[in-house]
């Protein structure tokens, strides 16, 4: 029913110009911006994000990503002129002259399958890229995070109706806990575009089975940090501790594997072995999260029982360098809040453990033979299992050059020597790509031209141009 309804609403929207569609999308974003606090509370209480993150990432930052998709989609549709006159000289008589028009046309019904953790930040790029390229969109929210996208769909439908379009250009397909409509939606023969953020298993299934559609996926990966050396050890520890703690590690960009030469690396505070580094990182976590109110404002709450089960299982891995503990939320006493667990592993003995994804507040300090060994582990794990982020800490330019070359070969974005107020978890619209499509963690990047060009085709019509005499007679 949803697909048929969206398809019936498509004609007038498809016929509108890219300028008109971009204008409607911009108005939707402006009204979502005005509703940022409402959306923030909806995000907080459906995802467990701390309020400040729910406001920033769920509101203005998500809207930034939506606006970025609008800009890319509009620009790519304007790449070709709307009309052109073509001529070819002939040996006899006048030239051949043709009038040609070029019209960007959407592929068809688009389905957005959203995630539990970041329903708007991860959802808005696909929603607005499809809309501006002329496609109706069915929004399928995660069953535990319906409200933020329900508000979004309500606003979009109001704007569409006011602009004279059928509001069914945007539909909400919510489901009960016992329903699984996403596979049927994604593989419906009239669905031509699918956007998905979530598990590797379902993302792989979509790529294999939704053959009738252009499929954009962001899945999971083994985000990795390589530590070679540093001239700001305290800043490194502060930055990493916050990166591991932010939203209890329930971000697709949170570091999991921290590769450290087991026998030690140089710092401005003297050499540190892998064991000493793990202990120092645990101390930095305790300092950051010592005050319950501050800790809750950073950690938020655990999003679902699966994360808790994974965290419990991780207590038996390797040697625990920093145990996870529960914290009572000062505002919401029943919220489930946990600090990060850091386990000490070895690159040779524990490969099976750290080459699996442990989504949530679980990270590993992994001892390696050397930085060269660390970079080899980074390359091999990212190529095989994917990653959305990679980081390196190195005071030596040669080591940084080697890390850059490794990241380019592995197909992952790299952050270098983050010791201040920017963290590897963060991705800014109009500045940072999110995902690369160059490793298994995602087959698309937010946002580049490839993210939008598959959502429409440029169709042409052509006819013989009128002769000068015919043009004169018309005048």
Tab-separated table of C-alpha atoms in Angstrom:
chain	number	residue	atom	x	y	z
A	1	UNK	CA	0.000	0.000	0.000
A	2	UNK	CA	2.810	2.421	0.868
A	3	UNK	CA	4.606	1.828	-2.429
A	4	UNK	CA	1.412	2.217	-4.456
A	5	UNK	CA	0.517	5.420	-2.576
A	6	UNK	CA	3.968	6.917	-3.087
A	7	UNK	CA	3.971	5.962	-6.761
A	8	UNK	CA	0.587	7.620	-7.289
A	9	UNK	CA	1.897	10.853	-5.766
A	10	UNK	CA	5.069	10.926	-7.859
A	11	UNK	CA	3.984	12.468	-11.178
A	12	UNK	CA	3.617	16.132	-10.234
A	13	UNK	CA	6.703	16.044	-8.010
A	14	UNK	CA	8.780	14.468	-10.774
A	15	UNK	CA	7.565	17.120	-13.216
A	16	UNK	CA	8.623	19.993	-10.973
A	17	UNK	CA	11.953	21.635	-11.756
A	18	UNK	CA	15.073	20.966	-9.675
A	19	UNK	CA	14.845	24.587	-8.507
A	20	UNK	CA	11.309	24.040	-7.216
A	21	UNK	CA	12.139	20.757	-5.521
A	22	UNK	CA	15.233	22.250	-3.871
A	23	UNK	CA	13.165	25.209	-2.672
A	24	UNK	CA	10.565	22.941	-1.088
A	25	UNK	CA	13.324	20.885	0.551
A	26	UNK	CA	14.972	24.020	1.925
A	27	UNK	CA	11.658	25.114	3.436
A	28	UNK	CA	11.263	21.690	5.064
A	29	UNK	CA	14.726	22.061	6.567
A	30	UNK	CA	13.970	25.587	7.797
A	31	UNK	CA	10.899	24.309	9.639
A	32	UNK	CA	12.787	21.334	11.034
A	33	UNK	CA	15.349	23.801	12.321
A	34	UNK	CA	12.606	25.698	14.109
A	35	UNK	CA	11.519	22.388	15.690
A	36	UNK	CA	15.036	21.485	16.839
A	37	UNK	CA	14.198	21.342	20.542
A	38	UNK	CA	11.167	19.120	19.970
A	39	UNK	CA	13.263	16.824	17.797
A	40	UNK	CA	16.086	16.861	20.365
A	41	UNK	CA	13.816	15.549	23.112
A	42	UNK	CA	12.427	12.932	20.732
A	43	UNK	CA	15.952	11.810	19.818
A	44	UNK	CA	17.107	11.741	23.448
A	45	UNK	CA	14.267	9.560	24.664
A	46	UNK	CA	14.281	7.118	21.745
A	47	UNK	CA	18.053	6.667	21.354
A	48	UNK	CA	19.502	7.339	24.795
A	49	UNK	CA	21.758	10.102	23.495
A	50	UNK	CA	22.686	12.732	26.095
A	51	UNK	CA	20.600	15.842	25.545
A	52	UNK	CA	23.337	18.073	24.144
A	53	UNK	CA	24.249	15.457	21.545
A	54	UNK	CA	20.566	14.811	20.811
A	55	UNK	CA	20.117	18.524	20.160
A	56	UNK	CA	23.254	19.013	18.084
A	57	UNK	CA	23.451	15.749	16.129
A	58	UNK	CA	19.691	15.193	15.982
A	59	UNK	CA	18.876	18.802	15.125
A	60	UNK	CA	21.169	21.357	13.438
A	61	UNK	CA	23.928	18.899	12.484
A	62	UNK	CA	21.406	16.535	10.898
A	63	UNK	CA	19.845	19.490	9.120
A	64	UNK	CA	23.318	20.477	7.870
A	65	UNK	CA	23.686	17.033	6.347
A	66	UNK	CA	20.237	17.344	4.797
A	67	UNK	CA	21.096	20.747	3.322
A	68	UNK	CA	24.345	19.334	1.981
A	69	UNK	CA	22.363	16.638	0.157
A	70	UNK	CA	20.030	19.314	-1.232
A	71	UNK	CA	23.014	21.272	-2.549
A	72	UNK	CA	24.672	18.250	-4.165
A	73	UNK	CA	21.413	17.003	-5.675
A	74	UNK	CA	20.538	20.428	-7.084
A	75	UNK	CA	24.046	21.022	-8.478
A	76	UNK	CA	24.239	17.629	-10.197
A	77	UNK	CA	20.855	18.154	-11.887
A	78	UNK	CA	21.983	21.593	-13.080
A	79	UNK	CA	25.210	20.224	-14.549
A	80	UNK	CA	23.573	19.921	-17.978
A	81	UNK	CA	21.683	22.792	-19.639
A	82	UNK	CA	17.931	22.518	-19.915
A	83	UNK	CA	18.056	23.100	-23.668
A	84	UNK	CA	20.596	23.429	-26.458
A	85	UNK	CA	20.683	23.971	-30.222
A	86	UNK	CA	22.955	21.551	-32.080
A	87	UNK	CA	24.197	22.032	-35.618
A	88	UNK	CA	26.364	20.099	-38.051
A	89	UNK	CA	27.698	21.604	-41.305
A	90	UNK	CA	26.964	19.750	-44.546
A	91	UNK	CA	28.806	19.723	-47.844
A	92	UNK	CA	25.626	20.699	-49.643
A	93	UNK	CA	22.857	22.917	-48.424
A	94	UNK	CA	22.594	24.447	-45.005
A	95	UNK	CA	23.639	22.807	-41.743
A	96	UNK	CA	21.652	20.180	-39.889
A	97	UNK	CA	20.131	21.952	-36.874
A	98	UNK	CA	18.408	20.264	-33.945
A	99	UNK	CA	16.761	21.644	-30.812
A	100	UNK	CA	17.335	19.426	-27.802
A	101	UNK	CA	15.972	19.495	-24.242
A	102	UNK	CA	17.435	17.723	-21.203
A	103	UNK	CA	15.278	16.827	-18.215
A	104	UNK	CA	16.480	15.200	-14.969
A	105	UNK	CA	13.954	12.506	-14.001
A	106	UNK	CA	13.880	10.633	-10.703
A	107	UNK	CA	14.290	6.857	-10.697
A	108	UNK	CA	11.108	6.202	-8.718
A	109	UNK	CA	9.997	5.286	-5.214
A	110	UNK	CA	12.731	5.633	-2.572
A	111	UNK	CA	12.774	3.759	0.743
A	112	UNK	CA	14.732	5.093	3.721
A	113	UNK	CA	15.436	2.395	6.342
A	114	UNK	CA	16.595	4.326	9.397
A	115	UNK	CA	18.613	3.285	12.438
A	116	UNK	CA	17.966	3.354	16.195
A	117	UNK	CA	20.979	5.405	17.246
A	118	UNK	CA	20.999	8.410	14.869
A	119	UNK	CA	17.635	8.443	13.085
A	120	UNK	CA	17.867	12.015	11.751
A	121	UNK	CA	21.625	12.470	11.238
A	122	UNK	CA	21.874	9.271	9.237
A	123	UNK	CA	18.400	9.608	7.713
A	124	UNK	CA	18.293	13.148	6.359
A	125	UNK	CA	20.952	12.783	3.616
A	126	UNK	CA	19.063	10.009	1.814
A	127	UNK	CA	15.674	11.621	2.431
A	128	UNK	CA	16.626	14.969	0.911
A	129	UNK	CA	18.836	13.581	-1.858
A	130	UNK	CA	15.903	11.488	-3.081
A	131	UNK	CA	13.374	14.295	-2.712
A	132	UNK	CA	15.364	16.897	-4.622
A	133	UNK	CA	16.080	14.448	-7.444
A	134	UNK	CA	12.345	13.948	-7.949
A	135	UNK	CA	11.565	10.772	-6.034
A	136	UNK	CA	8.794	10.100	-3.491
A	137	UNK	CA	10.178	8.736	-0.228
A	138	UNK	CA	8.850	6.106	2.163
A	139	UNK	CA	10.481	6.607	5.561
A	140	UNK	CA	10.791	3.334	7.479
A	141	UNK	CA	11.969	4.289	10.997
A	142	UNK	CA	13.545	1.839	13.390
A	143	UNK	CA	10.733	0.540	15.554
A	144	UNK	CA	12.471	1.930	18.687
A	145	UNK	CA	13.101	5.398	17.220
A	146	UNK	CA	9.907	6.334	15.404
A	147	UNK	CA	9.163	9.748	16.901
A	148	UNK	CA	12.059	11.835	15.477
A	149	UNK	CA	11.257	10.731	11.930
A	150	UNK	CA	7.498	10.948	12.495
A	151	UNK	CA	7.981	14.632	13.345
A	152	UNK	CA	10.158	15.003	10.243
A	153	UNK	CA	7.565	13.388	7.977
A	154	UNK	CA	4.797	15.534	9.472
A	155	UNK	CA	6.745	18.713	8.693
A	156	UNK	CA	7.615	17.530	5.169
A	157	UNK	CA	3.993	16.701	4.364
A	158	UNK	CA	2.808	20.096	5.627
A	159	UNK	CA	5.289	21.921	3.399
A	160	UNK	CA	4.511	19.772	0.364
A	161	UNK	CA	0.788	20.438	0.733
A	162	UNK	CA	1.321	24.186	1.126
A	163	UNK	CA	3.467	24.176	-2.024
A	164	UNK	CA	0.657	22.524	-3.996
A	165	UNK	CA	2.037	18.991	-4.104
A	166	UNK	CA	0.509	15.744	-2.922
A	167	UNK	CA	1.757	15.247	0.670
A	168	UNK	CA	2.050	11.523	-0.059
A	169	UNK	CA	5.354	12.332	-1.734
A	170	UNK	CA	6.680	11.612	1.795
A	171	UNK	CA	5.195	8.742	3.789
A	172	UNK	CA	5.906	7.147	7.174
A	173	UNK	CA	5.936	3.330	7.345
A	174	UNK	CA	6.126	2.625	11.069
A	175	UNK	CA	5.970	-0.949	12.330
A	176	UNK	CA	5.181	-2.843	15.494
A	177	UNK	CA	7.815	-4.836	17.373
A	178	UNK	CA	6.681	-8.099	15.789
A	179	UNK	CA	6.698	-6.744	12.223
A	180	UNK	CA	9.608	-6.713	9.785
A	181	UNK	CA	8.440	-4.756	6.722
A	182	UNK	CA	11.876	-3.552	5.605
A	183	UNK	CA	12.823	-6.585	3.461
A	184	UNK	CA	9.524	-6.524	1.577
A	185	UNK	CA	9.709	-2.756	1.081
A	186	UNK	CA	13.310	-2.821	-0.100
A	187	UNK	CA	12.738	-5.590	-2.645
A	188	UNK	CA	9.389	-4.369	-4.000
A	189	UNK	CA	9.710	-4.169	-7.801
A	190	UNK	CA	8.520	-0.535	-7.843
A	191	UNK	CA	11.122	0.591	-5.274
A	192	UNK	CA	14.067	2.045	-7.152
A	193	UNK	CA	16.222	3.547	-4.358
A	194	UNK	CA	17.100	2.208	-0.895
A	195	UNK	CA	19.021	4.038	1.838
A	196	UNK	CA	20.038	2.026	4.906
A	197	UNK	CA	22.036	2.556	8.080
A	198	UNK	CA	22.449	-0.317	10.481
A	199	UNK	CA	23.851	-3.806	10.882
A	200	UNK	CA	26.338	-5.377	8.528
A	201	UNK	CA	24.150	-8.451	8.181
A	202	UNK	CA	21.090	-6.624	6.875
A	203	UNK	CA	23.162	-4.170	4.864
A	204	UNK	CA	24.856	-7.055	3.065
A	205	UNK	CA	21.462	-8.680	2.526
A	206	UNK	CA	20.098	-5.508	0.942
A	207	UNK	CA	23.080	-5.194	-1.379
A	208	UNK	CA	22.615	-8.810	-2.470
A	209	UNK	CA	18.819	-8.894	-2.754
A	210	UNK	CA	17.450	-5.414	-3.601
A	211	UNK	CA	18.686	-5.825	-7.160
A	212	UNK	CA	15.988	-3.644	-8.702
A	213	UNK	CA	17.149	-0.589	-6.735
A	214	UNK	CA	20.168	1.627	-6.240
A	215	UNK	CA	21.204	0.694	-2.691
A	216	UNK	CA	23.178	2.987	-0.382
A	217	UNK	CA	24.369	1.356	2.848
A	218	UNK	CA	26.284	2.427	5.912
A	219	UNK	CA	27.091	-0.594	8.025
A	220	UNK	CA	29.655	-1.489	10.651
A	221	UNK	CA	33.414	-1.550	10.839
A	222	UNK	CA	36.538	-1.830	12.941
A	223	UNK	CA	37.516	1.771	13.631
A	224	UNK	CA	41.201	1.797	14.453
A	225	UNK	CA	43.771	4.026	16.181
A	226	UNK	CA	47.518	3.641	15.586
A	227	UNK	CA	49.761	5.067	18.302
A	228	UNK	CA	53.379	5.616	17.221
A	229	UNK	CA	54.502	8.581	19.334
A	230	UNK	CA	53.220	11.883	20.665
A	231	UNK	CA	54.443	15.211	21.954
A	232	UNK	CA	51.165	15.750	23.851
A	233	UNK	CA	50.482	12.576	25.793
A	234	UNK	CA	47.970	14.194	28.131
A	235	UNK	CA	46.034	15.614	25.179
A	236	UNK	CA	46.065	12.237	23.440
A	237	UNK	CA	44.610	10.532	26.525
A	238	UNK	CA	41.939	13.201	27.040
A	239	UNK	CA	40.891	13.072	23.407
A	240	UNK	CA	40.737	9.290	23.242
A	241	UNK	CA	38.909	8.995	26.570
A	242	UNK	CA	36.213	11.367	25.362
A	243	UNK	CA	35.977	9.621	21.980
A	244	UNK	CA	35.428	6.263	23.701
A	245	UNK	CA	32.880	7.717	26.135
A	246	UNK	CA	30.743	9.862	23.856
A	247	UNK	CA	27.264	8.288	23.717
A	248	UNK	CA	28.712	5.190	25.397
A	249	UNK	CA	30.636	4.276	22.255
A	250	UNK	CA	27.371	3.694	20.381
A	251	UNK	CA	28.545	5.634	17.332
A	252	UNK	CA	29.581	4.151	14.017
A	253	UNK	CA	32.733	6.291	14.256
A	254	UNK	CA	33.888	5.288	17.777
A	255	UNK	CA	37.382	3.733	17.925
A	256	UNK	CA	37.442	0.035	18.801
A	257	UNK	CA	40.995	-1.154	18.120
A	258	UNK	CA	43.885	0.894	19.530
A	259	UNK	CA	47.176	-0.468	18.180
A	260	UNK	CA	50.253	0.224	20.329
A	261	UNK	CA	53.811	-1.171	20.141
A	262	UNK	CA	53.803	-3.572	23.074
A	263	UNK	CA	57.355	-2.739	24.131
A	264	UNK	CA	56.736	0.996	24.208
A	265	UNK	CA	56.521	4.255	22.287
A	266	UNK	CA	57.984	7.729	22.953
A	267	UNK	CA	55.966	10.551	24.520
A	268	UNK	CA	56.727	13.950	26.014
A	269	UNK	CA	56.315	12.278	29.429
A	270	UNK	CA	58.765	9.465	28.708
A	271	UNK	CA	58.283	6.104	27.031
A	272	UNK	CA	55.090	4.109	27.628
A	273	UNK	CA	54.562	0.396	27.075
A	274	UNK	CA	51.234	-0.911	25.854
A	275	UNK	CA	50.337	-2.010	29.396
A	276	UNK	CA	51.201	1.404	30.813
A	277	UNK	CA	49.232	3.121	28.071
A	278	UNK	CA	46.165	0.980	28.808
A	279	UNK	CA	46.400	1.897	32.497
A	280	UNK	CA	46.821	5.597	31.666
A	281	UNK	CA	43.812	5.491	29.354
A	282	UNK	CA	41.758	3.920	32.144
A	283	UNK	CA	42.846	6.699	34.494
A	284	UNK	CA	41.843	9.317	31.899
A	285	UNK	CA	38.406	7.685	31.636
A	286	UNK	CA	38.003	7.758	35.411
A	287	UNK	CA	38.953	11.444	35.503
A	288	UNK	CA	36.534	12.321	32.698
A	289	UNK	CA	33.643	10.312	34.124
A	290	UNK	CA	34.250	10.765	37.862
A	291	UNK	CA	31.343	13.140	38.378
A	292	UNK	CA	28.006	11.347	37.729
A	293	UNK	CA	26.295	14.415	36.246
A	294	UNK	CA	29.165	15.070	33.860
A	295	UNK	CA	29.402	11.383	33.042
A	296	UNK	CA	25.688	11.147	32.194
A	297	UNK	CA	25.959	14.233	29.976
A	298	UNK	CA	28.696	12.450	28.015
A	299	UNK	CA	27.607	8.818	28.094
A	300	UNK	CA	23.858	9.110	27.686
A	301	UNK	CA	22.190	5.704	28.059
A	302	UNK	CA	22.596	2.246	26.541
A	303	UNK	CA	20.329	2.057	23.496
A	304	UNK	CA	19.234	-1.593	23.666
A	305	UNK	CA	19.753	-4.952	25.349
A	306	UNK	CA	22.048	-6.159	22.579
A	307	UNK	CA	24.679	-3.612	23.585
A	308	UNK	CA	24.415	-4.711	27.220
A	309	UNK	CA	24.867	-8.379	26.274
A	310	UNK	CA	27.926	-7.483	24.218
A	311	UNK	CA	29.371	-5.470	27.094
A	312	UNK	CA	28.843	-8.360	29.524
A	313	UNK	CA	30.534	-10.762	27.101
A	314	UNK	CA	33.511	-8.420	26.733
A	315	UNK	CA	34.349	-8.728	30.443
A	316	UNK	CA	35.877	-12.134	29.657
A	317	UNK	CA	38.137	-10.899	26.853
A	318	UNK	CA	41.878	-10.525	27.339
A	319	UNK	CA	42.960	-8.648	30.455
A	320	UNK	CA	40.583	-5.911	31.597
A	321	UNK	CA	42.495	-2.644	31.811
A	322	UNK	CA	39.425	-0.570	32.697
A	323	UNK	CA	36.217	-2.280	33.813
A	324	UNK	CA	32.816	-0.917	32.896
A	325	UNK	CA	30.635	0.240	35.753
A	326	UNK	CA	27.105	1.499	36.120
A	327	UNK	CA	26.249	5.129	36.864
A	328	UNK	CA	22.980	6.492	38.201
A	329	UNK	CA	21.622	9.178	35.889
A	330	UNK	CA	20.848	12.306	37.946
A	331	UNK	CA	17.665	13.059	35.957
A	332	UNK	CA	16.445	9.635	34.867
A	333	UNK	CA	17.046	7.086	37.600
A	334	UNK	CA	15.925	4.127	35.481
A	335	UNK	CA	18.259	4.912	32.579
A	336	UNK	CA	20.893	2.238	31.970
A	337	UNK	CA	24.260	4.046	31.971
A	338	UNK	CA	27.622	2.264	31.650
A	339	UNK	CA	31.196	3.526	31.421
A	340	UNK	CA	33.534	2.124	28.730
A	341	UNK	CA	35.358	-1.176	29.109
A	342	UNK	CA	38.951	-1.312	27.872
A	343	UNK	CA	40.562	-4.741	27.449
A	344	UNK	CA	44.222	-5.465	26.777
A	345	UNK	CA	44.758	-7.798	23.795
A	346	UNK	CA	47.634	-8.951	21.611
A	347	UNK	CA	47.729	-8.626	17.835
A	348	UNK	CA	48.926	-12.191	17.297
A	349	UNK	CA	46.984	-14.113	19.947
A	350	UNK	CA	43.652	-12.267	19.860
A	351	UNK	CA	43.004	-11.599	16.167
A	352	UNK	CA	39.676	-13.435	16.200
A	353	UNK	CA	38.426	-11.168	18.988
A	354	UNK	CA	39.398	-7.764	17.624
A	355	UNK	CA	38.385	-8.553	14.039
A	356	UNK	CA	34.764	-8.798	15.227
A	357	UNK	CA	32.740	-5.658	15.825
A	358	UNK	CA	31.900	-4.885	19.480
A	359	UNK	CA	29.454	-2.017	19.007
A	360	UNK	CA	29.057	-0.062	22.232
A	361	UNK	CA	31.385	0.905	25.109
A	362	UNK	CA	34.009	-1.763	24.352
A	363	UNK	CA	37.516	-0.973	23.099
A	364	UNK	CA	40.803	-2.849	22.937
A	365	UNK	CA	44.404	-1.768	23.488
A	366	UNK	CA	46.216	-4.201	21.203
A	367	UNK	CA	49.943	-4.815	21.527
A	368	UNK	CA	51.890	-5.038	18.251
A	369	UNK	CA	55.526	-5.631	17.308
A	370	UNK	CA	56.001	-2.090	15.967
A	371	UNK	CA	54.261	0.792	14.225
A	372	UNK	CA	54.903	-0.969	10.924
A	373	UNK	CA	53.071	-3.991	12.308
A	374	UNK	CA	50.253	-1.714	13.553
A	375	UNK	CA	49.830	-0.198	10.106
A	376	UNK	CA	49.716	-3.633	8.544
A	377	UNK	CA	46.971	-4.659	10.997
A	378	UNK	CA	45.088	-1.433	10.204
A	379	UNK	CA	45.300	-2.093	6.482
A	380	UNK	CA	44.307	-5.744	6.645
A	381	UNK	CA	41.392	-5.359	9.054
A	382	UNK	CA	39.916	-2.379	7.215
A	383	UNK	CA	40.209	-4.062	3.830
A	384	UNK	CA	38.535	-7.225	5.137
A	385	UNK	CA	36.032	-5.866	7.628
A	386	UNK	CA	35.694	-2.140	6.925
A	387	UNK	CA	35.968	1.005	9.020
A	388	UNK	CA	34.449	4.469	9.005
A	389	UNK	CA	37.327	6.133	10.863
A	390	UNK	CA	41.039	5.679	11.431
A	391	UNK	CA	43.385	7.735	13.598
A	392	UNK	CA	47.119	8.031	14.023
A	393	UNK	CA	49.262	9.624	16.702
A	394	UNK	CA	52.813	10.295	15.526
A	395	UNK	CA	55.305	13.063	16.215
A	396	UNK	CA	57.381	11.999	13.224
A	397	UNK	CA	56.396	13.117	9.718
A	398	UNK	CA	57.662	9.901	8.170
A	399	UNK	CA	55.302	7.901	10.387
A	400	UNK	CA	52.428	10.215	9.433
A	401	UNK	CA	53.253	9.762	5.751
A	402	UNK	CA	53.216	5.991	6.201
A	403	UNK	CA	49.855	6.171	7.991
A	404	UNK	CA	48.377	8.324	5.206
A	405	UNK	CA	49.578	5.885	2.563
A	406	UNK	CA	48.094	2.975	4.520
A	407	UNK	CA	44.756	4.741	4.954
A	408	UNK	CA	44.581	5.551	1.243
A	409	UNK	CA	45.315	1.951	0.330
A	410	UNK	CA	42.767	0.656	2.859
A	411	UNK	CA	40.122	3.169	1.744
A	412	UNK	CA	39.409	4.867	5.064
A	413	UNK	CA	39.366	8.477	6.265
A	414	UNK	CA	42.262	9.387	8.580
A	415	UNK	CA	42.529	11.786	11.527
A	416	UNK	CA	46.014	12.804	12.635
A	417	UNK	CA	47.154	13.796	16.130
A	418	UNK	CA	43.761	14.819	17.516
A	419	UNK	CA	44.568	16.165	20.978
A	420	UNK	CA	42.273	19.204	21.240
A	421	UNK	CA	38.574	19.889	20.873
A	422	UNK	CA	37.996	17.913	17.663
A	423	UNK	CA	37.297	14.196	17.982
A	424	UNK	CA	37.389	11.315	15.533
A	425	UNK	CA	33.664	10.733	16.171
A	426	UNK	CA	32.731	14.081	14.663
A	427	UNK	CA	31.881	14.629	10.996
A	428	UNK	CA	30.957	18.095	9.740
A	429	UNK	CA	28.698	18.726	6.752
A	430	UNK	CA	30.191	20.656	3.807
A	431	UNK	CA	33.638	19.713	5.152
A	432	UNK	CA	33.945	16.018	6.036
A	433	UNK	CA	32.922	12.998	4.035
A	434	UNK	CA	31.281	10.277	6.121
A	435	UNK	CA	32.066	6.826	4.794
A	436	UNK	CA	34.113	6.270	1.669
A	437	UNK	CA	32.514	3.443	-0.352
A	438	UNK	CA	36.128	2.200	-0.579
A	439	UNK	CA	35.910	-0.437	2.172
A	440	UNK	CA	33.201	-2.859	3.401
A	441	UNK	CA	31.817	-0.525	6.107
A	442	UNK	CA	29.784	1.493	3.576
A	443	UNK	CA	29.070	1.455	-0.148
A	444	UNK	CA	28.358	5.201	-0.213
A	445	UNK	CA	29.776	8.427	1.192
A	446	UNK	CA	27.836	11.289	2.781
A	447	UNK	CA	27.814	13.334	0.688
A	448	UNK	CA	29.528	13.243	-2.683
A	449	UNK	CA	28.170	13.385	-6.248
A	450	UNK	CA	27.892	9.593	-6.416
A	451	UNK	CA	25.437	9.727	-3.515
A	452	UNK	CA	22.948	11.649	-5.650
A	453	UNK	CA	23.621	10.889	-9.312
A	454	UNK	CA	22.177	7.363	-9.147
A	455	UNK	CA	18.839	8.773	-7.988
A	456	UNK	CA	17.961	10.356	-11.352
A	457	UNK	CA	18.571	10.105	-15.057
A	458	UNK	CA	18.864	12.909	-17.594
A	459	UNK	CA	16.421	12.251	-20.439
A	460	UNK	CA	16.485	14.177	-23.680
A	461	UNK	CA	14.070	15.020	-26.446
A	462	UNK	CA	15.121	16.408	-29.826
A	463	UNK	CA	13.530	17.790	-32.985
A	464	UNK	CA	14.596	19.548	-36.122
A	465	UNK	CA	14.998	23.227	-35.471
A	466	UNK	CA	12.761	25.528	-37.510
A	467	UNK	CA	14.358	27.041	-40.586
A	468	UNK	CA	14.961	30.792	-40.681
A	469	UNK	CA	11.922	31.128	-42.923
A	470	UNK	CA	9.756	29.160	-40.493
A	471	UNK	CA	10.963	31.259	-37.570
A	472	UNK	CA	10.276	34.443	-39.547
A	473	UNK	CA	6.757	33.306	-40.402
A	474	UNK	CA	6.053	32.613	-36.739
A	475	UNK	CA	7.104	36.139	-35.848
